[in-house]
Coordinates of C-alpha atoms in Angstrom, one line a residue:
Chain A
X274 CA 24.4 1.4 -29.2
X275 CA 21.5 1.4 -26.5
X276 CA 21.0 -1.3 -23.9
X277 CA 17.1 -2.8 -24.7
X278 CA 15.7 -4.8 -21.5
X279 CA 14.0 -8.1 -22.7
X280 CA 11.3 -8.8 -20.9
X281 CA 11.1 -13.1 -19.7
X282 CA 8.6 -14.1 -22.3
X283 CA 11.0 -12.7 -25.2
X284 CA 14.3 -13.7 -23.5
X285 CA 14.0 -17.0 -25.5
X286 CA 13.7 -14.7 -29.0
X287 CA 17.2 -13.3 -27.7
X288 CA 18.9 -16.5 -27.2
X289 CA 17.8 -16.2 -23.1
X290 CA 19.3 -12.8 -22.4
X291 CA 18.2 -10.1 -20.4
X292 CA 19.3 -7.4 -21.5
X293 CA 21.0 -6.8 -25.4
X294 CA 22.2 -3.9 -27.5
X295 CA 21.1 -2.2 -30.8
X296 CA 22.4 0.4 -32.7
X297 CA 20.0 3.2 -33.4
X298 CA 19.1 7.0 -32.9
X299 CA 15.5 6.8 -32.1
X300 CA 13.6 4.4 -30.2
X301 CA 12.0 3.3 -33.6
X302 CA 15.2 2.9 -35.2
X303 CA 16.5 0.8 -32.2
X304 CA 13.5 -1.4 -32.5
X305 CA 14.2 -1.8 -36.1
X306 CA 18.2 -2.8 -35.1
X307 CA 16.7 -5.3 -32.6
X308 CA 14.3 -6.9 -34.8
X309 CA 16.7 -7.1 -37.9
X310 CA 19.1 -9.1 -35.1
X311 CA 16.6 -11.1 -33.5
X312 CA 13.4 -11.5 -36.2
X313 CA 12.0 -13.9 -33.1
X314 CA 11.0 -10.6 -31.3
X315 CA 9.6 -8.9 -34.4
X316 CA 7.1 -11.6 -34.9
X317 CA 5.8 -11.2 -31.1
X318 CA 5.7 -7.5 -30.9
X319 CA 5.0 -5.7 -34.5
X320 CA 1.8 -6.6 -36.6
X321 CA 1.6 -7.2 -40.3
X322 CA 2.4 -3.9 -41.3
X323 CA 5.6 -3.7 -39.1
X324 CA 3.8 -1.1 -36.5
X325 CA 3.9 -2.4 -32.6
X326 CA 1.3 -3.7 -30.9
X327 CA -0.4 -1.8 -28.6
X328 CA 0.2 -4.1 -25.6
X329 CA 3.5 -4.1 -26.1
X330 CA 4.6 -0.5 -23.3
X331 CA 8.0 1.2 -24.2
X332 CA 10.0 3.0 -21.7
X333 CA 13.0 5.0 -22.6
X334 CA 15.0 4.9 -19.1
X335 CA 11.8 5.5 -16.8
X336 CA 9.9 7.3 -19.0
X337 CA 6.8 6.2 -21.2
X338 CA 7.7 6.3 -24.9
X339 CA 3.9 7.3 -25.5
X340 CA 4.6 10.3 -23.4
X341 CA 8.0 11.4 -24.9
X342 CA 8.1 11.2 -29.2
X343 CA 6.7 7.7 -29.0
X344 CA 9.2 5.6 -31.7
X345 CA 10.6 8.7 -32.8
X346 CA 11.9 9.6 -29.2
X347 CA 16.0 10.0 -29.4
X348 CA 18.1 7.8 -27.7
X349 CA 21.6 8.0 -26.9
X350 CA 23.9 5.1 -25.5
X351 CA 23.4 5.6 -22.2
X352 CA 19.7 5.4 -22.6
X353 CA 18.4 2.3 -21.9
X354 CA 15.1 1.0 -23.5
X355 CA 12.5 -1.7 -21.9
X356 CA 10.3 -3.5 -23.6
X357 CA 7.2 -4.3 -21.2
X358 CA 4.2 -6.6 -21.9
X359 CA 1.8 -6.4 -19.1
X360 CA 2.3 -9.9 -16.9
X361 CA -0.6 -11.8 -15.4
X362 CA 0.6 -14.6 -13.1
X363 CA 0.1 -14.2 -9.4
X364 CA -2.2 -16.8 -8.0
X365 CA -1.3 -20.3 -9.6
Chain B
X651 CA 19.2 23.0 52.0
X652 CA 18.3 21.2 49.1
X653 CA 14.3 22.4 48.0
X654 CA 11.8 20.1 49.0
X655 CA 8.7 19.3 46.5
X656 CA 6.6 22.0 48.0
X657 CA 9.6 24.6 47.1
X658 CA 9.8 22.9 43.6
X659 CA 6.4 23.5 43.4
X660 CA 6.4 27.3 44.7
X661 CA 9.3 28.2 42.0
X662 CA 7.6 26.6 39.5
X663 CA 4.4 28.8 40.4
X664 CA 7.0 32.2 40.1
X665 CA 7.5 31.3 36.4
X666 CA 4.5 29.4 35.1
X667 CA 0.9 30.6 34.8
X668 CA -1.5 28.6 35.6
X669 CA -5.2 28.6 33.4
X670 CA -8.5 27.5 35.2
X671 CA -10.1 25.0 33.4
X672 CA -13.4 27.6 32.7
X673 CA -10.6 30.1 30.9
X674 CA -9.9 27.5 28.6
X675 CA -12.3 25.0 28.2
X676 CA -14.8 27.8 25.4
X677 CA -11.6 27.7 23.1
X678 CA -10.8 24.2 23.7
X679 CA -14.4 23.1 22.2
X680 CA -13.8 25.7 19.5
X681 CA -10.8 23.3 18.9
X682 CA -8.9 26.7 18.7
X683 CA -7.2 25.9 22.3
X684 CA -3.1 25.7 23.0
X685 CA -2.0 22.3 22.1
X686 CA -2.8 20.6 25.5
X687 CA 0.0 18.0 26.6
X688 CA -1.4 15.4 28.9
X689 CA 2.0 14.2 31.2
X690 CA 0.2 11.5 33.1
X691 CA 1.0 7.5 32.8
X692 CA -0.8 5.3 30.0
X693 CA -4.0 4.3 32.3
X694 CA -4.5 7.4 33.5
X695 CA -5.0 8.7 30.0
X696 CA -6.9 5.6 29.3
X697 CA -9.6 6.6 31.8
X698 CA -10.2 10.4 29.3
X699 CA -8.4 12.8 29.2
X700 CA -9.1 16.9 27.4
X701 CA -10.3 17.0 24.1
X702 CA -7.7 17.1 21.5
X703 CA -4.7 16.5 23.9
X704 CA -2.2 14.5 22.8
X705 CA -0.9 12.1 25.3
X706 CA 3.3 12.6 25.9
X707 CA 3.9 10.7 29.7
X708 CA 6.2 12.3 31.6
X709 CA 9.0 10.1 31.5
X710 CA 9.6 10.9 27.8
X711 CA 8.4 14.5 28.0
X712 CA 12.1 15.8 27.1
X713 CA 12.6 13.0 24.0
X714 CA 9.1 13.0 22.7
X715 CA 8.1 16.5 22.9
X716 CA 9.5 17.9 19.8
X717 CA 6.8 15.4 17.7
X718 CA 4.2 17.1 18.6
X719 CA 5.3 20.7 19.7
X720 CA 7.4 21.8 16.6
X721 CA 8.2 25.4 17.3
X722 CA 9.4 27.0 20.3
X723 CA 6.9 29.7 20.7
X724 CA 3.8 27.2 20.1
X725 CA 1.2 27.4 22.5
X726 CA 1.6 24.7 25.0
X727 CA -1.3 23.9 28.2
X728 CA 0.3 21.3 30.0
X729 CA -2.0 18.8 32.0
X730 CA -1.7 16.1 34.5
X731 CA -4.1 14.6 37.1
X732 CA -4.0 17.4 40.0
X733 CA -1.7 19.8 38.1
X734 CA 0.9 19.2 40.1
X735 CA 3.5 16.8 37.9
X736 CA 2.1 19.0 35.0
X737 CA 3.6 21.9 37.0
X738 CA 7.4 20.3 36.9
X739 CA 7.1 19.3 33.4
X740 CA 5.8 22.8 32.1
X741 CA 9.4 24.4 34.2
X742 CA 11.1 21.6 32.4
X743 CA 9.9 22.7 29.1
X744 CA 10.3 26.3 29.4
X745 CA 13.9 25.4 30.4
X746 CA 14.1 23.6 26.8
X747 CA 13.1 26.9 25.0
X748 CA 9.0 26.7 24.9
X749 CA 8.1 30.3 25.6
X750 CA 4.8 30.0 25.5
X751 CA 3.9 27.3 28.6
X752 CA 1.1 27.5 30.8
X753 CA -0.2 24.8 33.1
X754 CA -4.0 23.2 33.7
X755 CA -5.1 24.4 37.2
X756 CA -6.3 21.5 39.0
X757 CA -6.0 19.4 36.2
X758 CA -8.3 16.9 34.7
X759 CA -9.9 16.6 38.5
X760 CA -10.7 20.1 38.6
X761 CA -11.6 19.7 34.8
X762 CA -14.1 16.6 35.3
X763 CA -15.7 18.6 37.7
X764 CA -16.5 21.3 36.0
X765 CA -18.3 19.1 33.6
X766 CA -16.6 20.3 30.8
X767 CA -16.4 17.6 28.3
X768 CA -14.0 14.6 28.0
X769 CA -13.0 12.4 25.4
X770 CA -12.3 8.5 26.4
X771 CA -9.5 6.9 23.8
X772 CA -10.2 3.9 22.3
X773 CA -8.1 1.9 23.9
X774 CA -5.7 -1.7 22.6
X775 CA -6.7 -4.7 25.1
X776 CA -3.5 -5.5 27.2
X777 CA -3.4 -8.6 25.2
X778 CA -3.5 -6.9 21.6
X779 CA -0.6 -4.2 23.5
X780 CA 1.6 -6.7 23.5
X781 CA 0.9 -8.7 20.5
X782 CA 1.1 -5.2 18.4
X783 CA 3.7 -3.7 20.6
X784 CA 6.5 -3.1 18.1
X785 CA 4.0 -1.3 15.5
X786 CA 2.9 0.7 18.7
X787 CA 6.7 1.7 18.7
X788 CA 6.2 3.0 15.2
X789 CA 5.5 6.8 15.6
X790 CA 3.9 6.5 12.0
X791 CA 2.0 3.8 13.4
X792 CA 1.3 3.9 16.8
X793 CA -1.8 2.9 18.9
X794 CA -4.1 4.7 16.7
X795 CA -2.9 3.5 13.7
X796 CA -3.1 -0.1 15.2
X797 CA -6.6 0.5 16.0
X798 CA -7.2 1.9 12.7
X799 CA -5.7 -1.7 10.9
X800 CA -7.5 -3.8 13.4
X801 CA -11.2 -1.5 12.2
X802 CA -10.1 -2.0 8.2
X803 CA -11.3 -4.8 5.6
X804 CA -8.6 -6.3 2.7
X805 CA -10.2 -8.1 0.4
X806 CA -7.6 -10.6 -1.7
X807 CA -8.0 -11.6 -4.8
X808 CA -6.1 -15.1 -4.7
X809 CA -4.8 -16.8 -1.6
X810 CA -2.0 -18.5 -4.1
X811 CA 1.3 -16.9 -5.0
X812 CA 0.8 -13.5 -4.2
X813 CA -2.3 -13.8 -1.9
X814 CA -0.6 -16.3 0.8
X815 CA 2.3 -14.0 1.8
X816 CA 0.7 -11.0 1.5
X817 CA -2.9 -12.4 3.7
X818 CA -0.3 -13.9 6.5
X819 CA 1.1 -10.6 6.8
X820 CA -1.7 -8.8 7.1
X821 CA -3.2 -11.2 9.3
X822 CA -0.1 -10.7 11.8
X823 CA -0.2 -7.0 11.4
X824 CA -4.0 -7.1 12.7
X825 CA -5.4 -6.1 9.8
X826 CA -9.1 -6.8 11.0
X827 CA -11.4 -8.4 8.4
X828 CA -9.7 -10.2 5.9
X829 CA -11.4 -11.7 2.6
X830 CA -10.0 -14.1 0.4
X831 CA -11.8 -14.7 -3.0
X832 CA -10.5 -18.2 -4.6
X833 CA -12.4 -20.6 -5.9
X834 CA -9.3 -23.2 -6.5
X835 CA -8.2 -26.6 -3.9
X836 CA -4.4 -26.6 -2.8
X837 CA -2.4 -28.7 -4.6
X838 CA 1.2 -30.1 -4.1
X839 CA 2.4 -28.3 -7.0
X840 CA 1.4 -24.9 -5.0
X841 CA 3.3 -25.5 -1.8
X842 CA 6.8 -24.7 -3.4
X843 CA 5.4 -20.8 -2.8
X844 CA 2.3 -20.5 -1.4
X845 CA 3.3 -20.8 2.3
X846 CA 0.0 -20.3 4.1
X847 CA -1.2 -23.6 3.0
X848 CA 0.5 -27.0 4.3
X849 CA 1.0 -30.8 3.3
X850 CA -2.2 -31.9 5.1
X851 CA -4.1 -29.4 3.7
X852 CA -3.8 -30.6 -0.2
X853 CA -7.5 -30.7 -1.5
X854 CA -9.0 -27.8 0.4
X855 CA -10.2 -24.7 -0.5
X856 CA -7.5 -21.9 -0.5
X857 CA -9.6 -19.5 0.8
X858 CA -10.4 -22.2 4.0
X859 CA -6.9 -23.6 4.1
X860 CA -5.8 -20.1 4.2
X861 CA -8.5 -19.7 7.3
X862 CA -6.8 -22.0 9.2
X863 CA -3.6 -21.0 9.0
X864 CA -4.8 -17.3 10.2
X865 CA -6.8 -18.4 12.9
X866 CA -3.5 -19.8 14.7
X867 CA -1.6 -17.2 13.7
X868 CA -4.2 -14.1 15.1
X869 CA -7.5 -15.6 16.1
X870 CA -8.6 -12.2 16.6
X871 CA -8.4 -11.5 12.6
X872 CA -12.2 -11.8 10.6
X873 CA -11.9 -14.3 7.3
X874 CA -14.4 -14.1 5.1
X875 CA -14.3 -17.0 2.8
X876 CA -15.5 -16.3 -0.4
X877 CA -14.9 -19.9 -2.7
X878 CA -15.7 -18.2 -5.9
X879 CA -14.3 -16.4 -8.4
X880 CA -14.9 -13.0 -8.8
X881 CA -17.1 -12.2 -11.7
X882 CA -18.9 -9.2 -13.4
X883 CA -22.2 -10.5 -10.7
X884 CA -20.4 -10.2 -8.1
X885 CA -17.2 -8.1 -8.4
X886 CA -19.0 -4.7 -7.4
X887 CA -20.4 -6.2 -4.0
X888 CA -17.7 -7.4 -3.2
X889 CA -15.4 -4.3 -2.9
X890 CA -18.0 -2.5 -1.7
X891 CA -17.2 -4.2 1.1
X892 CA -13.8 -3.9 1.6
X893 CA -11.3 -0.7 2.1
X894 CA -8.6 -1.9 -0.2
X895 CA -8.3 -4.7 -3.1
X896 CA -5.0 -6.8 -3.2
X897 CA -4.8 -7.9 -6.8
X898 CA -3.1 -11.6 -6.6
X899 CA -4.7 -13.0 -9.7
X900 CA -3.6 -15.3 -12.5
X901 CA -5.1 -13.9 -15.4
X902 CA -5.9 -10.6 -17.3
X903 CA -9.7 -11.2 -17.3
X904 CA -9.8 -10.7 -14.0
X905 CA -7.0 -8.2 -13.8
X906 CA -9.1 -6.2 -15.9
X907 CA -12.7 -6.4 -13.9
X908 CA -11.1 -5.6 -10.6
X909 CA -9.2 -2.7 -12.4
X910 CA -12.6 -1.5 -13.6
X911 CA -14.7 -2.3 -10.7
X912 CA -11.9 -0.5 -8.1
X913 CA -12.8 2.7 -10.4
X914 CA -16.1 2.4 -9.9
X915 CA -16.7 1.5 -6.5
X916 CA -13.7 4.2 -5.7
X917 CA -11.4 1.1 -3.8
X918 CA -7.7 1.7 -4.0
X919 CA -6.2 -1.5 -5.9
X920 CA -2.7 -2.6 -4.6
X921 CA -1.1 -4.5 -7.8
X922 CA 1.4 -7.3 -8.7
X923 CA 1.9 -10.0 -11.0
X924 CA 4.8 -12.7 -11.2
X925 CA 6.6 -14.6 -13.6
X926 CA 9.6 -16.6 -13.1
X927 CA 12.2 -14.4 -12.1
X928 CA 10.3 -11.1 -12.3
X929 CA 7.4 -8.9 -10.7
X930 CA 5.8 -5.9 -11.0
X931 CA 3.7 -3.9 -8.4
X932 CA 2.0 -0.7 -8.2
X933 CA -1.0 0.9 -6.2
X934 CA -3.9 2.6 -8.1
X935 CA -5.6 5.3 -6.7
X936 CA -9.1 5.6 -8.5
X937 CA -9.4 9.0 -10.3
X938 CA -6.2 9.7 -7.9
X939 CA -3.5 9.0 -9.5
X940 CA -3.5 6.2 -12.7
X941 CA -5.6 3.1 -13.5
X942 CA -4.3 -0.1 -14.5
X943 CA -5.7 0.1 -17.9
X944 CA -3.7 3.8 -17.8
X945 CA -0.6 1.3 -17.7
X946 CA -1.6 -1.3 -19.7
X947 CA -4.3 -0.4 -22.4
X948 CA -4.9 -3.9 -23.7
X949 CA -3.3 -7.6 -22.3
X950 CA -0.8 -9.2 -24.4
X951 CA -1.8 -12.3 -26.4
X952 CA -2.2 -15.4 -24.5
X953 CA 1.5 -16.7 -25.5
X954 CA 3.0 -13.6 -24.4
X955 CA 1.6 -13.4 -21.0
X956 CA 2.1 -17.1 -19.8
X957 CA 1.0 -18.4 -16.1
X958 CA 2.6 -19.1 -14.0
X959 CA 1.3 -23.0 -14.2
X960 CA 2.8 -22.8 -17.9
X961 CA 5.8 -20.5 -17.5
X962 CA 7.4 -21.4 -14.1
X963 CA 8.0 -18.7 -11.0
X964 CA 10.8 -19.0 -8.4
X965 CA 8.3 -19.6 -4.9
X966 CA 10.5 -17.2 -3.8
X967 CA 9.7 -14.1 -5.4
X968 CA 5.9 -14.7 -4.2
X969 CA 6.8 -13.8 -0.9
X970 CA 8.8 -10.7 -1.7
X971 CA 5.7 -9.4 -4.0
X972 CA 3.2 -10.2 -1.8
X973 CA 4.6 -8.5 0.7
X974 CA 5.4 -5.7 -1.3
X975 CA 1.6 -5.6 -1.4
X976 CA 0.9 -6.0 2.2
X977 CA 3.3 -3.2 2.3
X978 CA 1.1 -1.2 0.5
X979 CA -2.0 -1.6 1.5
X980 CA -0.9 -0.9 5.2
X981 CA 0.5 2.0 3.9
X982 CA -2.8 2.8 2.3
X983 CA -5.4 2.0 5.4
X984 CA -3.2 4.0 7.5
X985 CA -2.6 6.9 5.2
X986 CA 1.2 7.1 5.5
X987 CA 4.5 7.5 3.7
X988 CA 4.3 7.5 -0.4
X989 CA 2.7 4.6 -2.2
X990 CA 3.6 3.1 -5.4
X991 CA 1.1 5.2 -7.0
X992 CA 2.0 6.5 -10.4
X993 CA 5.3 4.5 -10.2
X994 CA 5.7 0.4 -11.4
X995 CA 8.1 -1.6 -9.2
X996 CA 10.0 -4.1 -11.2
X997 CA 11.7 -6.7 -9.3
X998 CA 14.5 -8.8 -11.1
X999 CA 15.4 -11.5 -9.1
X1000 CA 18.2 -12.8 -11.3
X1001 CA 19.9 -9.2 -11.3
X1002 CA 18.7 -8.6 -7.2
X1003 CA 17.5 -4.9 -9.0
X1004 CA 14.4 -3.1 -8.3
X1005 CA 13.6 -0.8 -11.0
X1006 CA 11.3 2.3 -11.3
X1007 CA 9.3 3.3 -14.4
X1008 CA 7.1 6.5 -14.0
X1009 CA 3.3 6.0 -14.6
X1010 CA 1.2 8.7 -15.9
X1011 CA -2.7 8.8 -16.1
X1012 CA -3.5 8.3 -19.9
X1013 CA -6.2 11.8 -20.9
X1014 CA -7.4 9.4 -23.0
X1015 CA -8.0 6.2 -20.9
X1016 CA -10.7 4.2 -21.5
X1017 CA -11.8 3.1 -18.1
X1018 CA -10.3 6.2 -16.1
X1019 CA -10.3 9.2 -18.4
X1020 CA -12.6 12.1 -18.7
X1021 CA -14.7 10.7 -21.4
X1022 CA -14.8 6.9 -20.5
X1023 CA -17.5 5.4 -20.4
X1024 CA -17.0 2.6 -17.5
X1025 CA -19.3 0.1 -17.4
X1026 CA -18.1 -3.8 -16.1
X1027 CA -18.2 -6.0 -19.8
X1028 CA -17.4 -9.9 -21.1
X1029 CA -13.6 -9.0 -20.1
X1030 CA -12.8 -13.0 -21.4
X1031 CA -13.8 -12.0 -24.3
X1032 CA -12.9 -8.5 -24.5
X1033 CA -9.1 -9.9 -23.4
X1034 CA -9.2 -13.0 -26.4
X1035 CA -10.4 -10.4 -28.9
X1036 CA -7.7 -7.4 -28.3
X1037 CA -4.9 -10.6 -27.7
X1038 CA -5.3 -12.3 -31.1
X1039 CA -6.6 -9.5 -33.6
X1040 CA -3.7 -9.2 -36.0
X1041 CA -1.1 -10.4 -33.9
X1042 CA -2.0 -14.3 -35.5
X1043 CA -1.8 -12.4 -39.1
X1044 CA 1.8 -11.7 -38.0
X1045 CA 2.4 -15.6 -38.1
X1046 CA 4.1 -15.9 -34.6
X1047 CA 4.5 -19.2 -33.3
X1048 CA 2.0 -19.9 -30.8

C-alpha cells in the first residue's frame, strides 16, 4: 500500500484529499489501484488507450518516474508517489 | 615602566619585516603579490587603497581576519596609512599564529608617491549605507554585493500574485532597474494578495500602480513600465535587457515563450506558479542546469491547470512564493549560496510542508536539448493543441 500525493485540481476526483493509498508493486500497478478506486482521476490523466498523458509528471519519492523504470518502477510502502501536472496561476 | 608607543613600535620592528613599496609593487601588478590587508578606517579606504587589498579595519582585525586569511602560513602584507597602525596589527597577527607577516613601509603615503598604481572602490552613498546597512552586515553580501544589486536589471513578468511581493522586495533590497511587464488594471478582486497595489489605485495599470508604490518605498530604484504583454515580437528584446526573468505569469502560453526565449537570450529564469493552497518554484539555468520544458514537456489541458481567477488561491501563499523568487534571483545577481536549480520547491500550505523533487535535464528536450531546434512559435496554439489532443477522446468532464 503506497501513499499517492493528489495534486489540487484532482483532490475533487478523490473526494477532496490530499494524499490517498493504493495497493500495488509498481508505479503502473499503483496507478491502476488508484484509478480502479477513483475512475474520476483515470478520466483526467490516461487517454483512450489507458496510457498517461504526457503532461501528467510522476515522481516516486523525489525522483522522476521517467528517469527510474517509468510505470514499471517498483514501489514499496514506504514509497510515496506524486502525481504532478504542471500549474500556471501566478499573476491573476 | 610600561613601553611607550615608540617602544611598541621598536619591538614590533625586532620581529616584523618591513617591504618597501618598489619590492612589492612588480608582483602586486602581476596580481601574484601577498594578500595585502588594508587596517585603516572605512574613509580612509574609500579615498584608494593597493590593488587587490582587501579592506579588514583594525578594530575587527582579530574577529575578521580569518575570512580572508584562511591558513596560517599564508602570505600576509599588512597596510595602513603611514605603516605605523599596520605595524601593531601585523605583531598582533603573528601572535595569532600567521607566520608569514610582513608590513608596507610607509604605507599607502609612501605608496602614492611612488606612483605606483591605486585602485579607488566604488563606494555606497552615506545615505544608501544606512538604508542597505543590514545586507552590508551580510558577509555574503556585503558592500560589493549591494553595489552589485543596485547595478542589476529584474525584469517581472506580472506585477499580480507573484510579481507584487516579489517587485516590493526587490525594490527594498536595491535591486536597481526594475521592469514590470503587465498589461492588466488593478481590481478589487486583486487586493486580497497582491499587496503592492492599494484601494485608491483600483483601475490603474499594474505595472504603474506598482511604480508608485516603489517610488515611496526606494525612490532610488529604476521602473520601467512596460503595459503590454509579452509576446513572440517582443519577448526577445525584452530580456535582452534584463539580467534575470521572474516568471509571475497566469498562463502556460506565456510560461512557455519566456521558457524558450530565457534559452535563447541565455537569462536565468526564476520560476513559480500558485494555486490555491499550493506552489511550486524553481530557477533555470539556460544550458546550465534544466529548462522548464525539461520539467514540464507539454501544459496540461485547460481544466487541469485552472487560474487562479477560476480556481481560487489563499493571498497568502503569493507572498511566500514571490518571495521565494526574490530569494532567488538575489541569490542569482549576486552569485551566492545554491539556487533551486535542478530541484522543484513545492509548498503545501494546508500541510505547512515544503517538498523537494529532483529535476534532471531531459537529453531529449525539445527546447534545451542537443538536438532542439529553438525557435520562438504560436505557443497559444501550440499549448491548445498538446492540451486537448486525445485527452477530450478520453470523455472527461470539462
Amino acid at each position: 500500500m503506497s501513499n499517492v500525493k493528489i495534486p489540487p485540481v484532482l483532490r475533487q476526483a478523490v473526494g477532496g484529499e490530499r494524499v490517498v493509498q493504493a495497493d500495488g508493486a509498481t508505479v503502473g500497478e499503483v496507478l491502476d489501484d488508484l484509478c480502479t478506486r477513483h475512475p474520476a482521476v483515470g478520466a483526467q490523466i490516461l487517454t483512450s488507450d489507458g496510457t498517461l498523458h504526457k503532461y501528467v509528471n510522476l515522481y516516486v519519492n523525489d525522483e522522476d518516474a521517467r528517469l527510474l523504470q517509468w510505470t514499471d518502477t517498483p514501489v514499496g510502502d514506504a514509497d510515496t508517489l506524486m502525481i504532478l501536472p504542471a500549474m500556471a496561476g501566478g499573476a491573476r | 615602566m610600561s613601553p611607550s608607543y615608540q617602544d611598541l613600535l621598536a619591538a614590533a620592528r625586532e620581529v616584523i619585516p618591513e617591504v618597501e613599496p618598489s619590492e612589492v609593487a612588480p608582483r602586486v601588478a602581476e596580481g601574484a603579490g601577498p594578500l595585502i590587508i588594508d587596517v585603516r578606517e572605512t574613509g580612509e579606504w574609500d579615498q584608494g587603497h593597493l590593488p587587490g587589498a582587501v579592506h579588514v579595519p583594525r578594530g575587527f582585525l582579530e574577529s575578521r581576519v580569518a575570512g580572508v586569511a584562511h591558513d596560517l602560513d599564508h602570505e600576509l602584507l599588512i597596510s595602513c596609512a603611514s605603516g605605523q597602525r599596520s605595524l601593531l596589527a601585523a605583531v598582533t597577527l603573528r601572535d595569532m599564529g600567521y607566520t608569514n607577516v610582513s608590513n608596507l613601509a610607509g604605507g599607502f603615503a609612501r605608496w602614492k608617491q611612488n606612483n605606483h598604481p591605486v585602485e579607488v572602490p566604488r563606494i555606497l552613498t552615506p545615505a544608501q549605507r544606512s538604508r542597505y546597512s543590514r545586507h552590508v552586515l551580510i558577509p555574503e553580501v556585503g558592500e560589493e554585493g549591494q553595489l552589485k544589486l543596485l547595478d542589476s536589471r529584474v525584469l517581472l513578468i506580472g506585477a499580480g500574485g507573484l510579481g507584487s511581493p516579489a517587485a516590493y522586495y526587490l525594490a527594498a533590497a536595491g535591486a536597481g532597474t526594475i521592469g514590470l511587464v503587465d498589461d492588466d488594471v488593478v481590481d478589487e478582486s486583486n487586493l486580497q494578495r497582491q499587496i503592492i497595489h492599494t484601494t485608491d489605485r483600483v483601475g490603474v495599470n499594474k505595472g504603474e500602480s506598482a511604480k508608485e508604490a516603489i517610488r515611496a518605498l526606494n525612490p532610488e530604484v529604476q521602473v520601467n513600465v512596460h503595459p503590454f504583454r509579452v509576446n513572440r515580437d517582443n519577448v526577445l528584446d525584452l530580456l535582452s535587457d534584463y539580467d534575470v526573468v521572474v516568471d509571475g505569469a497566469d498562463n502556460f502560453p506565456t510560461r512557455y515563450l519566456l521558457a524558450d526565449a530565457a534559452l535563447m537570450t541565455r537569462t536565468p529564469l526564476v520560476h513559480a506558479s500558485i494555486l490555491r493552497f499550493e506552489g511550486h518554484a524553481s530557477v533555470f539555468m539556460p544550458y546550465d542546469g534544466p529548462c522548464y520544458r525539461c520539467l514540464f514537456p507539454e501544459p496540461p489541458p485547460p481544466d487541469l491547470a485552472p487560474s487562479c481567477g477560476e480556481a481560487g488561491v489563499l493571498g497568502v501563499l503569493c507572498g511566500v512564493m514571490g518571495n521565494v523568487q526574490a530569494t532567488e534571483a538575489i541569490k542569482v545577481l549576486l552569485g551566492i549560496g545554491d539556487t533551486l536549480a535542478g530541484r522543484l520547491l513545492i509548498y503545501d500550505a494546508l500541510g505547512m510542508t515544503f517538498t523537494e523533487l529532483k529535476v534532471r535535464r531531459d537529453p531529449d528536450c525539445p527546447s534545451c536539448g542537443p538536438n532542439a531546434d529553438l525557435q520562438l512559435r504560436d505557443y497559444e496554439a501550440w499549448c491548445a493543441g498538446v492540451g486537448s489532443h486525445d485527452h477530450e477522446a478520453a470523455g472527461a468532464p470539462a
